[in-house]
Amino acid sequence: MSEISLDDAASISSYDSDEEYRLAQEEWEESLRQLQQLFSIVLLPFFGKWLGRRWSHIAYARYLRVGLGKSFFFGDRKTSTASRS
């Protein structure tokens, strides 16, 4: 039989604990990388597409209402003052 001293047993236990911590840390970092990829590859383009379409509908409705002049870019001064009265 091989005899293991208490110091050896403590260092083996410490090594196992350090190894488990390192593996858990690597798994955590891998999970974060996967979430970052999900966000940058799937969610960001999806919301960009949605916001772009929403903005285009708003801009086109404004174009139909006021035309493509100064009022399109800077607002219609006549209707904004008339609506306040």
CSV table of N, CA and C in Angstrom, one decimal:
chain,number,residue,atom,x,y,z
A,1,MET,N,0.8,-1.2,0.0
A,1,MET,CA,0.0,0.0,0.0
A,1,MET,C,0.9,1.3,0.0
A,2,SER,N,0.4,2.2,-0.7
A,2,SER,CA,1.1,3.5,-0.7
A,2,SER,C,0.5,4.4,0.4
A,3,GLU,N,1.4,5.0,1.0
A,3,GLU,CA,0.9,5.9,2.1
A,3,GLU,C,1.0,7.4,1.6
A,4,ILE,N,0.0,8.1,1.8
A,4,ILE,CA,0.0,9.5,1.3
A,4,ILE,C,0.0,10.4,2.6
A,5,SER,N,0.9,11.3,2.7
A,5,SER,CA,0.9,12.2,3.8
A,5,SER,C,-0.2,13.2,3.8
A,6,LEU,N,-0.5,13.8,4.9
A,6,LEU,CA,-1.6,14.8,4.9
A,6,LEU,C,-1.2,16.0,4.0
A,7,ASP,N,0.0,16.4,3.9
A,7,ASP,CA,0.4,17.5,3.0
A,7,ASP,C,0.1,17.1,1.6
A,8,ASP,N,0.4,15.9,1.2
A,8,ASP,CA,0.2,15.4,-0.2
A,8,ASP,C,-1.3,15.4,-0.5
A,9,ALA,N,-2.1,14.9,0.5
A,9,ALA,CA,-3.5,14.9,0.3
A,9,ALA,C,-4.1,16.3,0.1
A,10,ALA,N,-3.6,17.2,0.9
A,10,ALA,CA,-4.1,18.6,0.9
A,10,ALA,C,-3.7,19.2,-0.5
A,11,SER,N,-2.5,18.9,-1.0
A,11,SER,CA,-2.1,19.5,-2.2
A,11,SER,C,-2.9,18.9,-3.4
A,12,ILE,N,-3.2,17.6,-3.3
A,12,ILE,CA,-4.0,17.0,-4.4
A,12,ILE,C,-5.4,17.6,-4.4
A,13,SER,N,-6.0,17.8,-3.2
A,13,SER,CA,-7.3,18.4,-3.0
A,13,SER,C,-7.3,19.8,-3.5
A,14,SER,N,-6.3,20.5,-3.2
A,14,SER,CA,-6.1,21.9,-3.7
A,14,SER,C,-6.0,21.9,-5.2
A,15,TYR,N,-5.2,21.0,-5.8
A,15,TYR,CA,-5.1,20.9,-7.2
A,15,TYR,C,-6.4,20.6,-7.9
A,16,ASP,N,-7.2,19.7,-7.3
A,16,ASP,CA,-8.5,19.4,-7.9
A,16,ASP,C,-9.4,20.6,-7.8
A,17,SER,N,-9.4,21.3,-6.7
A,17,SER,CA,-10.2,22.5,-6.6
A,17,SER,C,-9.8,23.6,-7.6
A,18,ASP,N,-8.5,23.8,-7.8
A,18,ASP,CA,-8.0,24.7,-8.7
A,18,ASP,C,-8.4,24.3,-10.2
A,19,GLU,N,-8.3,23.1,-10.5
A,19,GLU,CA,-8.6,22.5,-11.8
A,19,GLU,C,-10.1,22.7,-12.1
A,20,GLU,N,-11.0,22.4,-11.1
A,20,GLU,CA,-12.4,22.6,-11.2
A,20,GLU,C,-12.8,24.1,-11.4
A,21,TYR,N,-12.1,25.0,-10.7
A,21,TYR,CA,-12.3,26.4,-10.8
A,21,TYR,C,-11.9,26.9,-12.3
A,22,ARG,N,-10.8,26.4,-12.7
A,22,ARG,CA,-10.3,26.8,-14.1
A,22,ARG,C,-11.3,26.3,-15.1
A,23,LEU,N,-11.7,25.0,-15.0
A,23,LEU,CA,-12.7,24.5,-16.0
A,23,LEU,C,-14.0,25.3,-16.0
A,24,ALA,N,-14.5,25.6,-14.8
A,24,ALA,CA,-15.7,26.4,-14.6
A,24,ALA,C,-15.5,27.8,-15.3
A,25,GLN,N,-14.4,28.4,-15.1
A,25,GLN,CA,-14.1,29.7,-15.6
A,25,GLN,C,-14.0,29.6,-17.2
A,26,GLU,N,-13.4,28.6,-17.7
A,26,GLU,CA,-13.4,28.4,-19.2
A,26,GLU,C,-14.8,28.2,-19.7
A,27,GLU,N,-15.6,27.4,-19.1
A,27,GLU,CA,-17.0,27.2,-19.5
A,27,GLU,C,-17.8,28.6,-19.5
A,28,TRP,N,-17.6,29.4,-18.4
A,28,TRP,CA,-18.2,30.6,-18.3
A,28,TRP,C,-17.8,31.6,-19.5
A,29,GLU,N,-16.5,31.6,-19.8
A,29,GLU,CA,-16.0,32.5,-20.8
A,29,GLU,C,-16.6,32.0,-22.2
A,30,GLU,N,-16.6,30.7,-22.4
A,30,GLU,CA,-17.2,30.2,-23.6
A,30,GLU,C,-18.7,30.5,-23.8
A,31,SER,N,-19.4,30.5,-22.7
A,31,SER,CA,-20.8,30.8,-22.7
A,31,SER,C,-21.0,32.3,-23.1
A,32,LEU,N,-20.1,33.2,-22.5
A,32,LEU,CA,-20.2,34.6,-22.8
A,32,LEU,C,-19.9,34.8,-24.3
A,33,ARG,N,-18.9,34.1,-24.9
A,33,ARG,CA,-18.6,34.3,-26.3
A,33,ARG,C,-19.8,33.8,-27.1
A,34,GLN,N,-20.4,32.8,-26.7
A,34,GLN,CA,-21.6,32.3,-27.5
A,34,GLN,C,-22.7,33.3,-27.4
A,35,LEU,N,-23.0,33.9,-26.3
A,35,LEU,CA,-24.0,35.0,-26.2
A,35,LEU,C,-23.6,36.2,-27.0
A,36,GLN,N,-22.4,36.5,-27.0
A,36,GLN,CA,-21.9,37.7,-27.8
A,36,GLN,C,-22.1,37.4,-29.3
A,37,GLN,N,-21.9,36.2,-29.7
A,37,GLN,CA,-22.1,35.8,-31.1
A,37,GLN,C,-23.6,35.8,-31.5
A,38,LEU,N,-24.4,35.3,-30.6
A,38,LEU,CA,-25.8,35.3,-30.8
A,38,LEU,C,-26.3,36.7,-31.0
A,39,PHE,N,-25.9,37.6,-30.1
A,39,PHE,CA,-26.3,39.0,-30.2
A,39,PHE,C,-25.8,39.7,-31.5
A,40,SER,N,-24.6,39.5,-31.9
A,40,SER,CA,-24.0,40.2,-33.0
A,40,SER,C,-24.5,39.5,-34.3
A,41,ILE,N,-24.8,38.3,-34.4
A,41,ILE,CA,-25.1,37.6,-35.6
A,41,ILE,C,-26.6,37.5,-35.8
A,42,VAL,N,-27.4,37.4,-34.8
A,42,VAL,CA,-28.8,37.2,-34.9
A,42,VAL,C,-29.6,38.4,-34.5
A,43,LEU,N,-29.5,38.8,-33.2
A,43,LEU,CA,-30.3,39.9,-32.7
A,43,LEU,C,-30.1,41.2,-33.3
A,44,LEU,N,-28.8,41.7,-33.4
A,44,LEU,CA,-28.6,43.0,-33.9
A,44,LEU,C,-29.1,43.2,-35.3
A,45,PRO,N,-28.8,42.3,-36.3
A,45,PRO,CA,-29.4,42.5,-37.6
A,45,PRO,C,-30.9,42.4,-37.6
A,46,PHE,N,-31.5,41.6,-36.8
A,46,PHE,CA,-33.0,41.5,-36.7
A,46,PHE,C,-33.6,42.9,-36.3
A,47,PHE,N,-33.1,43.4,-35.2
A,47,PHE,CA,-33.6,44.7,-34.7
A,47,PHE,C,-33.2,45.8,-35.7
A,48,GLY,N,-32.1,45.8,-36.3
A,48,GLY,CA,-31.7,46.8,-37.3
A,48,GLY,C,-32.7,46.8,-38.5
A,49,LYS,N,-33.0,45.6,-38.9
A,49,LYS,CA,-34.0,45.5,-40.1
A,49,LYS,C,-35.3,46.0,-39.6
A,50,TRP,N,-35.8,45.6,-38.4
A,50,TRP,CA,-37.1,46.1,-37.9
A,50,TRP,C,-37.1,47.6,-37.8
A,51,LEU,N,-36.1,48.2,-37.2
A,51,LEU,CA,-36.1,49.6,-37.1
A,51,LEU,C,-36.0,50.3,-38.4
A,52,GLY,N,-35.2,49.8,-39.3
A,52,GLY,CA,-35.1,50.4,-40.7
A,52,GLY,C,-36.4,50.4,-41.4
A,53,ARG,N,-37.1,49.3,-41.3
A,53,ARG,CA,-38.4,49.3,-42.0
A,53,ARG,C,-39.4,50.2,-41.3
A,54,ARG,N,-39.4,50.3,-40.0
A,54,ARG,CA,-40.3,51.2,-39.3
A,54,ARG,C,-40.0,52.6,-39.6
A,55,TRP,N,-38.7,53.0,-39.7
A,55,TRP,CA,-38.3,54.4,-40.0
A,55,TRP,C,-38.7,54.7,-41.5
A,56,SER,N,-38.6,53.7,-42.4
A,56,SER,CA,-38.9,54.0,-43.8
A,56,SER,C,-40.4,54.2,-43.9
A,57,HIS,N,-41.2,53.5,-43.2
A,57,HIS,CA,-42.7,53.8,-43.2
A,57,HIS,C,-43.0,55.1,-42.7
A,58,ILE,N,-42.4,55.5,-41.6
A,58,ILE,CA,-42.6,56.9,-41.0
A,58,ILE,C,-42.2,58.0,-42.0
A,59,ALA,N,-41.0,57.8,-42.6
A,59,ALA,CA,-40.4,58.8,-43.5
A,59,ALA,C,-41.3,58.9,-44.8
A,60,TYR,N,-41.8,57.8,-45.3
A,60,TYR,CA,-42.6,57.8,-46.5
A,60,TYR,C,-44.0,58.4,-46.2
A,61,ALA,N,-44.5,58.1,-45.0
A,61,ALA,CA,-45.8,58.8,-44.7
A,61,ALA,C,-45.6,60.3,-44.5
A,62,ARG,N,-44.5,60.7,-44.0
A,62,ARG,CA,-44.2,62.2,-43.9
A,62,ARG,C,-44.0,62.8,-45.3
A,63,TYR,N,-43.4,62.1,-46.2
A,63,TYR,CA,-43.2,62.5,-47.5
A,63,TYR,C,-44.5,62.7,-48.2
A,64,LEU,N,-45.4,61.8,-48.1
A,64,LEU,CA,-46.7,61.9,-48.7
A,64,LEU,C,-47.5,63.0,-48.1
A,65,ARG,N,-47.3,63.3,-46.8
A,65,ARG,CA,-48.1,64.4,-46.2
A,65,ARG,C,-47.6,65.8,-46.5
A,66,VAL,N,-46.2,66.0,-46.5
A,66,VAL,CA,-45.7,67.3,-46.6
A,66,VAL,C,-44.8,67.5,-47.8
A,67,GLY,N,-44.5,66.5,-48.5
A,67,GLY,CA,-43.6,66.6,-49.7
A,67,GLY,C,-42.2,66.6,-49.3
A,68,LEU,N,-41.3,66.8,-50.3
A,68,LEU,CA,-39.9,66.8,-50.0
A,68,LEU,C,-39.3,68.2,-50.1
A,69,GLY,N,-39.5,68.9,-49.1
A,69,GLY,CA,-39.0,70.3,-49.0
A,69,GLY,C,-38.5,70.6,-47.7
A,70,LYS,N,-38.4,71.9,-47.3
A,70,LYS,CA,-37.9,72.2,-46.0
A,70,LYS,C,-38.7,71.7,-44.9
A,71,SER,N,-40.1,71.6,-45.1
A,71,SER,CA,-40.9,71.1,-44.1
A,71,SER,C,-40.7,69.7,-43.8
A,72,PHE,N,-40.2,68.9,-44.8
A,72,PHE,CA,-40.0,67.5,-44.5
A,72,PHE,C,-38.8,67.3,-43.5
A,73,PHE,N,-37.8,68.2,-43.7
A,73,PHE,CA,-36.6,68.0,-42.8
A,73,PHE,C,-36.7,68.8,-41.5
A,74,PHE,N,-37.3,70.0,-41.6
A,74,PHE,CA,-37.3,70.9,-40.4
A,74,PHE,C,-38.7,71.0,-39.7
A,75,GLY,N,-39.7,70.4,-40.3
A,75,GLY,CA,-41.0,70.4,-39.7
A,75,GLY,C,-41.8,71.5,-40.3
A,76,ASP,N,-43.1,71.4,-40.2
A,76,ASP,CA,-44.1,72.3,-40.8
A,76,ASP,C,-44.4,73.4,-39.7
A,77,ARG,N,-43.9,74.6,-39.9
A,77,ARG,CA,-44.0,75.6,-38.9
A,77,ARG,C,-45.5,76.1,-38.8
A,78,LYS,N,-46.2,76.1,-39.9
A,78,LYS,CA,-47.6,76.6,-40.0
A,78,LYS,C,-48.5,75.7,-39.2
A,79,THR,N,-48.4,74.4,-39.4
A,79,THR,CA,-49.3,73.5,-38.7
A,79,THR,C,-49.0,73.3,-37.2
A,80,SER,N,-47.7,73.4,-36.9
A,80,SER,CA,-47.3,73.3,-35.5
A,80,SER,C,-47.8,74.4,-34.6
A,81,THR,N,-47.8,75.7,-35.2
A,81,THR,CA,-48.3,76.8,-34.4
A,81,THR,C,-49.8,76.8,-34.4
A,82,ALA,N,-50.4,76.4,-35.5
A,82,ALA,CA,-51.9,76.3,-35.6
A,82,ALA,C,-52.5,75.3,-34.6
A,83,SER,N,-51.8,74.2,-34.4
A,83,SER,CA,-52.3,73.1,-33.6
A,83,SER,C,-52.2,73.5,-32.1
A,84,ARG,N,-51.3,74.4,-31.8
A,84,ARG,CA,-51.1,74.9,-30.4
A,84,ARG,C,-52.3,75.8,-29.9
A,85,SER,N,-52.8,76.5,-30.9
A,85,SER,CA,-53.9,77.5,-30.5
A,85,SER,C,-55.2,76.8,-30.2
